[in-house]
Amino acid sequence: MILQRGRLRPFSGTLTGEDPFRVIEDGAVLIDDDGEVVDHGDARTMIAVHPDTTVVPTDALLTPGLADAHAHYSQTRILGTYVGGLLEWLEAVVFPEEVRFADPAYARAVAREFLDRCEAAGTTDVTVYATSHPASVDALFAEAQDRTLRVTAGLVMMDRNAPSPLLTAAQEVYDESLALIRRWHGAQDGRFTYAITPRFAPTSTPALLEAAAALWREHPTCIMQTHLAESEAEVAWVRRLFPDAPDYLGVFERHGLVGPGAIFAHAIHVSDREVGLLAEAGATVAHCPTANRVLGSGRCDVARLLAAGVEVRLGTDVGAGTTFDIMEVAAEAEGVPRRRRSF
Ligand code: GUN
Ligand code: ZN
């Protein structure tokens, strides 16, 4: 047993009602022989209560693990490469890079880099898009097996409007996803979760969305993740591709893809109807402010989402986002409480 002593951000399991700025300047956490934190508090009390422990001082901030609700591990090596807006960047940079993940060795190498960088940033829970190659999902989960991160991830489903090596017909991607769910969902004592991952509406036919919906109906404890209304050009394109849908979220709604356990990234250009539906359905928005800034996508009105009762989580959106560090994302996020301070 050791007592790590330093500046501590205590956490009792829920943020509700807690002072988000509470810090114990001289704190300590008790770590047992399995590496688990089993107690925390101010250092003097901890030393008195646990006298037979070795005290190890640290300069680092002692903080609970950080959670990243939206990242693409396949974009680790293209972080910081921006060309135009979202749709131009996807075509010019993202899709050519994702084609490389047909090589399982490449996927495994990038998975290692991605998880190393998550860990270095203090992230212990990450929700991830792989690519359209089933081996890219295997690479990520396999690489995470000997680590302690909680990983939620899935095969990217696309059947139109992307380069042909990245497209998979609806039935085939259903079969591939099902095999991956059976292999990885709930594995490692529940540390791994499978995410059904239709990339976004423009790369989906109704048949593909129906395949995603069938998977989710049959495996309701999986997460469903996609992108929603990130850029104005994307929203206009969705209106042309799905003329019968009332709005962007309506495309997912008609397939039963809006509910608890659904994570919609960005959700910038949304109507009051869409915000109301997200709240009523218990869906989550992944707010990715660094990505929104660099791609010029617009500003997500997080206060509006929160006021309507939508659950909002933070995402790095690597590699549109600029950083792996959720602390940096939080510093840039809308709707986060700010400490008022007079010097
Ligand atoms: N919309 C669809 N695919 C992507 C992606 O890879 N990154 C971002 N930021 N938005 C997307
Ligand atoms: Zn994304």
mmCIF file of C-alpha atoms and ligand atoms in Angstrom:
data_model
loop_
_atom_site.group_PDB
_atom_site.id
_atom_site.type_symbol
_atom_site.label_atom_id
_atom_site.label_comp_id
_atom_site.label_asym_id
_atom_site.label_seq_id
_atom_site.Cartn_x
_atom_site.Cartn_y
_atom_site.Cartn_z
ATOM 1 C CA MET A 1 0.000 0.000 0.000
ATOM 2 C CA ILE A 2 1.299 3.465 -0.812
ATOM 3 C CA LEU A 3 -0.028 6.926 -0.099
ATOM 4 C CA GLN A 4 0.522 9.243 -3.007
ATOM 5 C CA ARG A 5 0.609 12.765 -1.667
ATOM 6 C CA GLY A 6 -0.011 15.898 -3.732
ATOM 7 C CA ARG A 7 -2.595 18.339 -5.035
ATOM 8 C CA LEU A 8 -5.857 16.386 -5.161
ATOM 9 C CA ARG A 9 -9.118 16.839 -6.982
ATOM 10 C CA PRO A 10 -11.445 14.680 -4.889
ATOM 11 C CA PHE A 11 -14.345 12.931 -6.529
ATOM 12 C CA SER A 12 -17.114 10.987 -4.863
ATOM 13 C CA GLY A 13 -18.655 9.438 -7.950
ATOM 14 C CA THR A 14 -20.979 12.156 -9.174
ATOM 15 C CA LEU A 15 -20.490 15.790 -10.104
ATOM 16 C CA THR A 16 -24.054 16.749 -9.267
ATOM 17 C CA GLY A 17 -24.073 19.037 -6.275
ATOM 18 C CA GLU A 18 -20.281 19.020 -5.925
ATOM 19 C CA ASP A 19 -18.157 22.126 -6.126
ATOM 20 C CA PRO A 20 -16.421 21.616 -9.489
ATOM 21 C CA PHE A 21 -13.425 23.646 -8.313
ATOM 22 C CA ARG A 22 -12.791 21.829 -5.039
ATOM 23 C CA VAL A 23 -9.119 21.019 -4.638
ATOM 24 C CA ILE A 24 -7.257 19.699 -1.592
ATOM 25 C CA GLU A 25 -3.860 21.384 -1.835
ATOM 26 C CA ASP A 26 -2.167 18.778 0.383
ATOM 27 C CA GLY A 27 -4.086 15.626 -0.340
ATOM 28 C CA ALA A 28 -3.355 11.934 -0.631
ATOM 29 C CA VAL A 29 -4.750 8.819 -2.276
ATOM 30 C CA LEU A 30 -4.280 5.334 -0.883
ATOM 31 C CA ILE A 31 -3.296 2.823 -3.556
ATOM 32 C CA ASP A 32 -3.520 -0.878 -2.766
ATOM 33 C CA ASP A 33 -1.253 -3.643 -4.034
ATOM 34 C CA ASP A 34 -3.446 -4.124 -7.117
ATOM 35 C CA GLY A 35 -2.958 -0.478 -8.076
ATOM 36 C CA GLU A 36 -6.490 0.517 -7.075
ATOM 37 C CA VAL A 37 -7.312 3.751 -5.297
ATOM 38 C CA VAL A 38 -9.115 2.684 -2.129
ATOM 39 C CA ASP A 39 -9.267 5.913 -0.097
ATOM 40 C CA HIS A 40 -8.564 9.610 -0.467
ATOM 41 C CA GLY A 41 -8.597 12.762 1.624
ATOM 42 C CA ASP A 42 -6.355 15.402 3.110
ATOM 43 C CA ALA A 43 -2.815 14.153 3.648
ATOM 44 C CA ARG A 44 -2.579 14.570 7.432
ATOM 45 C CA THR A 45 -5.766 12.603 8.040
ATOM 46 C CA MET A 46 -4.788 9.918 5.555
ATOM 47 C CA ILE A 47 -1.363 9.454 7.171
ATOM 48 C CA ALA A 48 -3.012 9.218 10.613
ATOM 49 C CA VAL A 49 -5.603 6.696 9.435
ATOM 50 C CA HIS A 50 -3.129 4.614 7.372
ATOM 51 C CA PRO A 51 0.113 4.784 9.408
ATOM 52 C CA ASP A 52 1.744 1.681 7.905
ATOM 53 C CA THR A 53 2.019 3.032 4.381
ATOM 54 C CA THR A 54 4.838 4.540 2.355
ATOM 55 C CA VAL A 55 4.193 8.180 1.514
ATOM 56 C CA VAL A 56 5.188 9.077 -2.059
ATOM 57 C CA PRO A 57 5.036 12.793 -2.879
ATOM 58 C CA THR A 58 4.141 13.851 -6.431
ATOM 59 C CA ASP A 59 4.101 17.123 -8.374
ATOM 60 C CA ALA A 60 1.301 15.812 -10.577
ATOM 61 C CA LEU A 61 -2.342 16.663 -10.043
ATOM 62 C CA LEU A 62 -4.108 13.677 -8.491
ATOM 63 C CA THR A 63 -7.380 13.506 -10.371
ATOM 64 C CA PRO A 64 -9.991 10.947 -11.314
ATOM 65 C CA GLY A 65 -9.546 9.524 -14.805
ATOM 66 C CA LEU A 66 -10.856 11.669 -17.642
ATOM 67 C CA ALA A 67 -13.451 10.499 -20.152
ATOM 68 C CA ASP A 68 -13.336 11.257 -23.874
ATOM 69 C CA ALA A 69 -16.748 10.714 -25.487
ATOM 70 C CA HIS A 70 -15.666 11.036 -29.115
ATOM 71 C CA ALA A 71 -12.430 10.239 -30.972
ATOM 72 C CA HIS A 72 -11.255 8.543 -34.173
ATOM 73 C CA TYR A 73 -8.177 6.449 -33.439
ATOM 74 C CA SER A 74 -7.502 6.180 -37.162
ATOM 75 C CA GLN A 75 -6.888 9.947 -37.246
ATOM 76 C CA THR A 76 -4.016 9.943 -34.729
ATOM 77 C CA ARG A 77 -1.410 10.602 -37.423
ATOM 78 C CA ILE A 78 -3.395 13.342 -39.180
ATOM 79 C CA LEU A 79 -4.011 15.456 -36.099
ATOM 80 C CA GLY A 80 -3.525 19.057 -37.105
ATOM 81 C CA THR A 81 -3.951 18.695 -40.880
ATOM 82 C CA TYR A 82 -6.758 20.970 -41.966
ATOM 83 C CA VAL A 83 -8.014 21.537 -45.482
ATOM 84 C CA GLY A 84 -11.128 23.674 -45.877
ATOM 85 C CA GLY A 85 -14.281 22.732 -43.995
ATOM 86 C CA LEU A 86 -15.477 19.343 -42.762
ATOM 87 C CA LEU A 87 -16.476 17.799 -46.108
ATOM 88 C CA GLU A 88 -13.296 18.896 -47.940
ATOM 89 C CA TRP A 89 -11.114 17.669 -45.069
ATOM 90 C CA LEU A 90 -12.836 14.258 -44.997
ATOM 91 C CA GLU A 91 -12.259 13.792 -48.718
ATOM 92 C CA ALA A 92 -8.729 15.187 -48.946
ATOM 93 C CA VAL A 93 -7.185 13.905 -45.704
ATOM 94 C CA VAL A 94 -9.355 11.572 -43.631
ATOM 95 C CA PHE A 95 -10.561 9.024 -46.161
ATOM 96 C CA PRO A 96 -7.104 8.488 -47.764
ATOM 97 C CA GLU A 97 -5.652 7.898 -44.287
ATOM 98 C CA GLU A 98 -8.443 5.497 -43.304
ATOM 99 C CA VAL A 99 -7.814 3.427 -46.464
ATOM 100 C CA ARG A 100 -4.396 2.543 -44.943
ATOM 101 C CA PHE A 101 -6.159 0.621 -42.153
ATOM 102 C CA ALA A 102 -6.766 -2.255 -44.559
ATOM 103 C CA ASP A 103 -3.312 -3.292 -43.302
ATOM 104 C CA PRO A 104 -3.800 -4.824 -39.816
ATOM 105 C CA ALA A 105 -0.173 -4.102 -38.869
ATOM 106 C CA TYR A 106 -0.697 -0.413 -39.616
ATOM 107 C CA ALA A 107 -3.921 -0.439 -37.587
ATOM 108 C CA ARG A 108 -2.184 -2.089 -34.632
ATOM 109 C CA ALA A 109 0.693 0.415 -34.691
ATOM 110 C CA VAL A 110 -1.675 3.396 -34.742
ATOM 111 C CA ALA A 111 -3.882 1.842 -32.044
ATOM 112 C CA ARG A 112 -0.810 1.647 -29.823
ATOM 113 C CA GLU A 113 0.060 5.316 -30.450
ATOM 114 C CA PHE A 114 -3.536 6.376 -29.836
ATOM 115 C CA LEU A 115 -3.878 4.542 -26.519
ATOM 116 C CA ASP A 116 -0.443 5.717 -25.361
ATOM 117 C CA ARG A 117 -1.488 9.308 -25.997
ATOM 118 C CA CYS A 118 -4.858 8.828 -24.241
ATOM 119 C CA GLU A 119 -3.065 7.467 -21.191
ATOM 120 C CA ALA A 120 -0.499 10.268 -21.234
ATOM 121 C CA ALA A 121 -3.372 12.782 -21.153
ATOM 122 C CA GLY A 122 -5.007 11.128 -18.134
ATOM 123 C CA THR A 123 -7.874 9.636 -20.133
ATOM 124 C CA THR A 124 -9.141 6.366 -18.699
ATOM 125 C CA ASP A 125 -12.408 6.054 -20.638
ATOM 126 C CA VAL A 126 -12.568 6.605 -24.383
ATOM 127 C CA THR A 127 -15.294 6.223 -26.998
ATOM 128 C CA VAL A 128 -13.790 5.595 -30.403
ATOM 129 C CA TYR A 129 -14.453 5.154 -34.114
ATOM 130 C CA ALA A 130 -12.278 2.549 -35.819
ATOM 131 C CA THR A 131 -12.461 2.388 -39.650
ATOM 132 C CA SER A 132 -14.560 0.294 -42.042
ATOM 133 C CA HIS A 133 -12.124 -2.627 -41.689
ATOM 134 C CA PRO A 134 -13.118 -5.218 -39.068
ATOM 135 C CA ALA A 135 -9.416 -5.810 -38.350
ATOM 136 C CA SER A 136 -9.151 -2.156 -37.288
ATOM 137 C CA VAL A 137 -11.631 -2.857 -34.475
ATOM 138 C CA ASP A 138 -9.739 -5.999 -33.466
ATOM 139 C CA ALA A 139 -6.486 -4.007 -33.461
ATOM 140 C CA LEU A 140 -7.817 -1.406 -31.021
ATOM 141 C CA PHE A 141 -9.435 -3.813 -28.569
ATOM 142 C CA ALA A 142 -6.476 -6.198 -28.728
ATOM 143 C CA GLU A 143 -4.086 -3.340 -28.000
ATOM 144 C CA ALA A 144 -6.283 -2.263 -25.049
ATOM 145 C CA GLN A 145 -6.391 -5.755 -23.545
ATOM 146 C CA ASP A 146 -3.250 -5.399 -21.454
ATOM 147 C CA ARG A 147 -4.094 -1.867 -20.356
ATOM 148 C CA THR A 148 -6.664 -0.528 -17.911
ATOM 149 C CA LEU A 149 -8.607 1.906 -20.096
ATOM 150 C CA ARG A 150 -12.335 1.518 -20.523
ATOM 151 C CA VAL A 151 -12.853 1.374 -24.302
ATOM 152 C CA THR A 152 -16.064 1.759 -26.294
ATOM 153 C CA ALA A 153 -15.489 1.314 -30.027
ATOM 154 C CA GLY A 154 -16.958 0.046 -33.239
ATOM 155 C CA LEU A 155 -16.689 -0.604 -36.949
ATOM 156 C CA VAL A 156 -17.454 2.452 -39.091
ATOM 157 C CA MET A 157 -20.474 1.691 -41.291
ATOM 158 C CA MET A 158 -20.585 3.442 -44.708
ATOM 159 C CA ASP A 159 -22.282 2.378 -47.927
ATOM 160 C CA ARG A 160 -22.148 5.545 -50.051
ATOM 161 C CA ASN A 161 -20.317 8.839 -50.637
ATOM 162 C CA ALA A 162 -16.843 7.668 -49.617
ATOM 163 C CA PRO A 163 -13.993 5.979 -51.578
ATOM 164 C CA SER A 164 -14.991 2.459 -52.608
ATOM 165 C CA PRO A 165 -12.366 0.671 -50.430
ATOM 166 C CA LEU A 166 -14.181 2.133 -47.418
ATOM 167 C CA LEU A 167 -17.709 1.152 -48.475
ATOM 168 C CA THR A 168 -19.482 -2.000 -47.293
ATOM 169 C CA ALA A 169 -23.004 -3.044 -48.298
ATOM 170 C CA ALA A 170 -25.616 -3.013 -45.544
ATOM 171 C CA GLN A 171 -25.983 -6.781 -45.105
ATOM 172 C CA GLU A 172 -22.238 -7.334 -45.086
ATOM 173 C CA VAL A 173 -21.527 -4.595 -42.555
ATOM 174 C CA TYR A 174 -24.345 -5.993 -40.410
ATOM 175 C CA ASP A 175 -22.642 -9.421 -40.448
ATOM 176 C CA GLU A 176 -19.203 -7.958 -39.735
ATOM 177 C CA SER A 177 -20.520 -5.806 -36.874
ATOM 178 C CA LEU A 178 -22.357 -8.770 -35.373
ATOM 179 C CA ALA A 179 -19.182 -10.843 -35.320
ATOM 180 C CA LEU A 180 -17.350 -7.973 -33.605
ATOM 181 C CA ILE A 181 -20.143 -7.550 -31.035
ATOM 182 C CA ARG A 182 -19.857 -11.232 -30.204
ATOM 183 C CA ARG A 183 -16.081 -10.973 -29.874
ATOM 184 C CA TRP A 184 -15.715 -7.746 -27.920
ATOM 185 C CA HIS A 185 -18.928 -6.448 -26.346
ATOM 186 C CA GLY A 186 -18.662 -6.800 -22.557
ATOM 187 C CA ALA A 187 -15.202 -8.369 -22.763
ATOM 188 C CA GLN A 188 -12.533 -7.796 -20.107
ATOM 189 C CA ASP A 189 -15.132 -7.932 -17.302
ATOM 190 C CA GLY A 190 -17.194 -5.244 -18.963
ATOM 191 C CA ARG A 191 -14.295 -2.871 -19.625
ATOM 192 C CA PHE A 192 -14.995 -3.095 -23.367
ATOM 193 C CA THR A 193 -18.247 -1.944 -24.946
ATOM 194 C CA TYR A 194 -19.181 -2.263 -28.590
ATOM 195 C CA ALA A 195 -20.435 0.854 -30.384
ATOM 196 C CA ILE A 196 -22.663 0.473 -33.439
ATOM 197 C CA THR A 197 -21.182 3.190 -35.642
ATOM 198 C CA PRO A 198 -22.982 4.491 -38.748
ATOM 199 C CA ARG A 199 -20.494 7.290 -39.581
ATOM 200 C CA PHE A 200 -23.000 10.028 -40.419
ATOM 201 C CA ALA A 201 -26.096 10.451 -42.551
ATOM 202 C CA PRO A 202 -24.340 11.394 -45.859
ATOM 203 C CA THR A 203 -22.422 8.077 -45.978
ATOM 204 C CA SER A 204 -25.529 6.022 -45.126
ATOM 205 C CA THR A 205 -28.362 4.729 -47.274
ATOM 206 C CA PRO A 206 -31.635 3.970 -45.498
ATOM 207 C CA ALA A 207 -30.690 0.272 -45.783
ATOM 208 C CA LEU A 208 -27.456 0.876 -43.860
ATOM 209 C CA LEU A 209 -29.284 2.809 -41.129
ATOM 210 C CA GLU A 210 -31.754 -0.062 -40.912
ATOM 211 C CA ALA A 211 -28.859 -2.513 -40.486
ATOM 212 C CA ALA A 212 -27.521 -0.339 -37.632
ATOM 213 C CA ALA A 213 -30.987 -0.208 -36.093
ATOM 214 C CA ALA A 214 -31.409 -3.981 -36.297
ATOM 215 C CA LEU A 215 -28.052 -4.480 -34.552
ATOM 216 C CA TRP A 216 -29.062 -2.087 -31.794
ATOM 217 C CA ARG A 217 -32.489 -3.682 -31.322
ATOM 218 C CA GLU A 218 -30.830 -7.080 -31.047
ATOM 219 C CA HIS A 219 -27.988 -5.802 -28.795
ATOM 220 C CA PRO A 220 -29.514 -2.918 -26.821
ATOM 221 C CA THR A 221 -26.652 -2.700 -24.316
ATOM 222 C CA CYS A 222 -24.337 -1.547 -27.114
ATOM 223 C CA ILE A 223 -23.700 2.161 -27.628
ATOM 224 C CA MET A 224 -24.831 3.754 -30.920
ATOM 225 C CA GLN A 225 -22.594 6.580 -32.105
ATOM 226 C CA THR A 226 -22.724 8.908 -35.091
ATOM 227 C CA HIS A 227 -22.239 12.559 -36.088
ATOM 228 C CA LEU A 228 -25.032 15.140 -36.164
ATOM 229 C CA ALA A 229 -25.289 18.567 -37.823
ATOM 230 C CA GLU A 230 -21.623 19.502 -37.573
ATOM 231 C CA SER A 231 -21.368 21.863 -40.560
ATOM 232 C CA GLU A 232 -23.877 23.877 -42.548
ATOM 233 C CA ALA A 233 -22.781 22.297 -45.850
ATOM 234 C CA GLU A 234 -23.311 18.847 -44.319
ATOM 235 C CA VAL A 235 -26.808 19.776 -43.099
ATOM 236 C CA ALA A 236 -27.748 21.071 -46.582
ATOM 237 C CA TRP A 237 -26.439 17.826 -48.132
ATOM 238 C CA VAL A 238 -28.486 15.714 -45.716
ATOM 239 C CA ARG A 239 -31.582 17.710 -46.669
ATOM 240 C CA ARG A 240 -30.955 16.786 -50.342
ATOM 241 C CA LEU A 241 -30.162 13.136 -49.594
ATOM 242 C CA PHE A 242 -33.156 12.618 -47.275
ATOM 243 C CA PRO A 243 -35.846 14.991 -48.609
ATOM 244 C CA ASP A 244 -38.611 13.253 -46.637
ATOM 245 C CA ALA A 245 -36.948 13.654 -43.225
ATOM 246 C CA PRO A 246 -38.117 16.608 -41.109
ATOM 247 C CA ASP A 247 -34.514 17.489 -40.204
ATOM 248 C CA TYR A 248 -31.097 15.848 -39.661
ATOM 249 C CA LEU A 249 -32.012 14.041 -36.441
ATOM 250 C CA GLY A 250 -35.215 12.873 -38.115
ATOM 251 C CA VAL A 251 -33.066 10.696 -40.414
ATOM 252 C CA PHE A 252 -31.946 8.693 -37.367
ATOM 253 C CA GLU A 253 -35.272 8.961 -35.570
ATOM 254 C CA ARG A 254 -37.197 7.111 -38.259
ATOM 255 C CA HIS A 255 -34.910 4.095 -37.767
ATOM 256 C CA GLY A 256 -35.177 4.112 -33.975
ATOM 257 C CA LEU A 257 -31.595 5.336 -33.581
ATOM 258 C CA VAL A 258 -32.359 8.134 -31.096
ATOM 259 C CA GLY A 259 -32.460 6.878 -27.515
ATOM 260 C CA PRO A 260 -30.466 6.303 -24.338
ATOM 261 C CA GLY A 261 -27.012 5.046 -25.245
ATOM 262 C CA ALA A 262 -26.886 7.072 -28.470
ATOM 263 C CA ILE A 263 -23.999 9.546 -28.724
ATOM 264 C CA PHE A 264 -24.347 12.293 -31.337
ATOM 265 C CA ALA A 265 -21.116 14.190 -31.967
ATOM 266 C CA HIS A 266 -21.181 17.964 -32.523
ATOM 267 C CA ALA A 267 -24.942 18.781 -32.802
ATOM 268 C CA ILE A 268 -24.188 22.397 -33.702
ATOM 269 C CA HIS A 269 -26.817 23.285 -36.316
ATOM 270 C CA VAL A 270 -29.903 21.830 -34.659
ATOM 271 C CA SER A 271 -33.503 23.056 -34.488
ATOM 272 C CA ASP A 272 -35.619 23.327 -31.360
ATOM 273 C CA ARG A 273 -37.394 20.134 -32.430
ATOM 274 C CA GLU A 274 -34.104 18.263 -32.595
ATOM 275 C CA VAL A 275 -32.940 19.582 -29.210
ATOM 276 C CA GLY A 276 -36.284 18.601 -27.666
ATOM 277 C CA LEU A 277 -36.076 15.126 -29.174
ATOM 278 C CA LEU A 278 -32.481 14.584 -27.949
ATOM 279 C CA ALA A 279 -33.599 15.490 -24.418
ATOM 280 C CA GLU A 280 -36.817 13.495 -24.468
ATOM 281 C CA ALA A 281 -35.075 10.422 -25.869
ATOM 282 C CA GLY A 282 -32.258 10.559 -23.304
ATOM 283 C CA ALA A 283 -29.568 10.745 -25.999
ATOM 284 C CA THR A 284 -26.110 12.224 -25.404
ATOM 285 C CA VAL A 285 -24.284 14.946 -27.305
ATOM 286 C CA ALA A 286 -20.493 14.770 -27.535
ATOM 287 C CA HIS A 287 -19.320 18.370 -27.540
ATOM 288 C CA CYS A 288 -16.025 18.754 -29.416
ATOM 289 C CA PRO A 289 -15.085 22.433 -29.216
ATOM 290 C CA THR A 290 -11.486 22.245 -30.487
ATOM 291 C CA ALA A 291 -12.623 20.449 -33.642
ATOM 292 C CA ASN A 292 -15.496 22.872 -34.127
ATOM 293 C CA ARG A 293 -13.046 25.761 -34.024
ATOM 294 C CA VAL A 294 -10.390 24.446 -36.391
ATOM 295 C CA LEU A 295 -12.862 23.186 -39.002
ATOM 296 C CA GLY A 296 -14.858 26.423 -38.755
ATOM 297 C CA SER A 297 -17.994 24.362 -38.165
ATOM 298 C CA GLY A 298 -19.695 26.897 -35.899
ATOM 299 C CA ARG A 299 -20.392 27.276 -32.216
ATOM 300 C CA CYS A 300 -22.330 24.648 -30.308
ATOM 301 C CA ASP A 301 -24.782 26.341 -27.953
ATOM 302 C CA VAL A 302 -24.197 23.997 -25.025
ATOM 303 C CA ALA A 303 -26.164 26.171 -22.608
ATOM 304 C CA ARG A 304 -29.212 25.651 -24.834
ATOM 305 C CA LEU A 305 -28.706 21.869 -24.860
ATOM 306 C CA LEU A 306 -28.249 21.723 -21.086
ATOM 307 C CA ALA A 307 -31.256 23.972 -20.454
ATOM 308 C CA ALA A 308 -33.366 21.584 -22.531
ATOM 309 C CA GLY A 309 -32.125 18.641 -20.468
ATOM 310 C CA VAL A 310 -29.752 17.063 -22.989
ATOM 311 C CA GLU A 311 -26.805 15.154 -21.530
ATOM 312 C CA VAL A 312 -23.585 16.693 -22.868
ATOM 313 C CA ARG A 313 -20.175 15.056 -22.635
ATOM 314 C CA LEU A 314 -16.803 16.261 -23.912
ATOM 315 C CA GLY A 315 -14.929 14.782 -26.844
ATOM 316 C CA THR A 316 -11.473 15.442 -28.221
ATOM 317 C CA ASP A 317 -12.604 14.454 -31.732
ATOM 318 C CA VAL A 318 -9.075 13.403 -32.573
ATOM 319 C CA GLY A 319 -8.024 14.097 -35.337
ATOM 320 C CA ALA A 320 -10.261 17.078 -36.204
ATOM 321 C CA GLY A 321 -9.669 18.141 -32.622
ATOM 322 C CA THR A 322 -6.316 19.619 -31.724
ATOM 323 C CA THR A 323 -5.476 17.645 -28.585
ATOM 324 C CA PHE A 324 -5.801 14.350 -26.704
ATOM 325 C CA ASP A 325 -6.153 16.277 -23.449
ATOM 326 C CA ILE A 326 -9.727 16.547 -22.147
ATOM 327 C CA MET A 327 -8.547 19.264 -19.740
ATOM 328 C CA GLU A 328 -7.677 21.386 -22.783
ATOM 329 C CA VAL A 329 -11.013 20.533 -24.390
ATOM 330 C CA ALA A 330 -12.796 21.578 -21.194
ATOM 331 C CA ALA A 331 -10.922 24.870 -21.186
ATOM 332 C CA GLU A 332 -12.372 25.577 -24.622
ATOM 333 C CA ALA A 333 -15.845 24.146 -24.042
ATOM 334 C CA GLU A 334 -19.046 26.117 -23.996
ATOM 335 C CA GLY A 335 -21.265 25.820 -20.922
ATOM 336 C CA VAL A 336 -18.528 24.854 -18.466
ATOM 337 C CA PRO A 337 -18.627 26.687 -15.119
ATOM 338 C CA ARG A 338 -15.868 29.305 -14.876
ATOM 339 C CA ARG A 339 -14.314 30.346 -11.632
ATOM 340 C CA ARG A 340 -14.640 34.061 -11.007
ATOM 341 C CA ARG A 341 -11.536 35.254 -9.312
ATOM 342 C CA SER A 342 -10.329 38.619 -8.125
ATOM 343 C CA PHE A 343 -6.591 39.117 -7.771
HETATM 344 N N1 GUN B 1 -18.325 13.574 -39.819
HETATM 345 C C1 GUN B 1 -18.242 12.375 -40.448
HETATM 346 N N2 GUN B 1 -17.036 11.821 -40.285
HETATM 347 C C2 GUN B 1 -16.321 12.669 -39.524
HETATM 348 C C3 GUN B 1 -14.997 12.647 -39.002
HETATM 349 O O1 GUN B 1 -14.213 11.718 -39.197
HETATM 350 N N3 GUN B 1 -14.628 13.722 -38.254
HETATM 351 C C4 GUN B 1 -15.467 14.758 -37.983
HETATM 352 N N4 GUN B 1 -15.046 15.776 -37.239
HETATM 353 N N5 GUN B 1 -16.710 14.805 -38.471
HETATM 354 C C5 GUN B 1 -17.132 13.768 -39.228
HETATM 355 ZN ZN ZN B 2 -15.894 12.619 -35.242
#
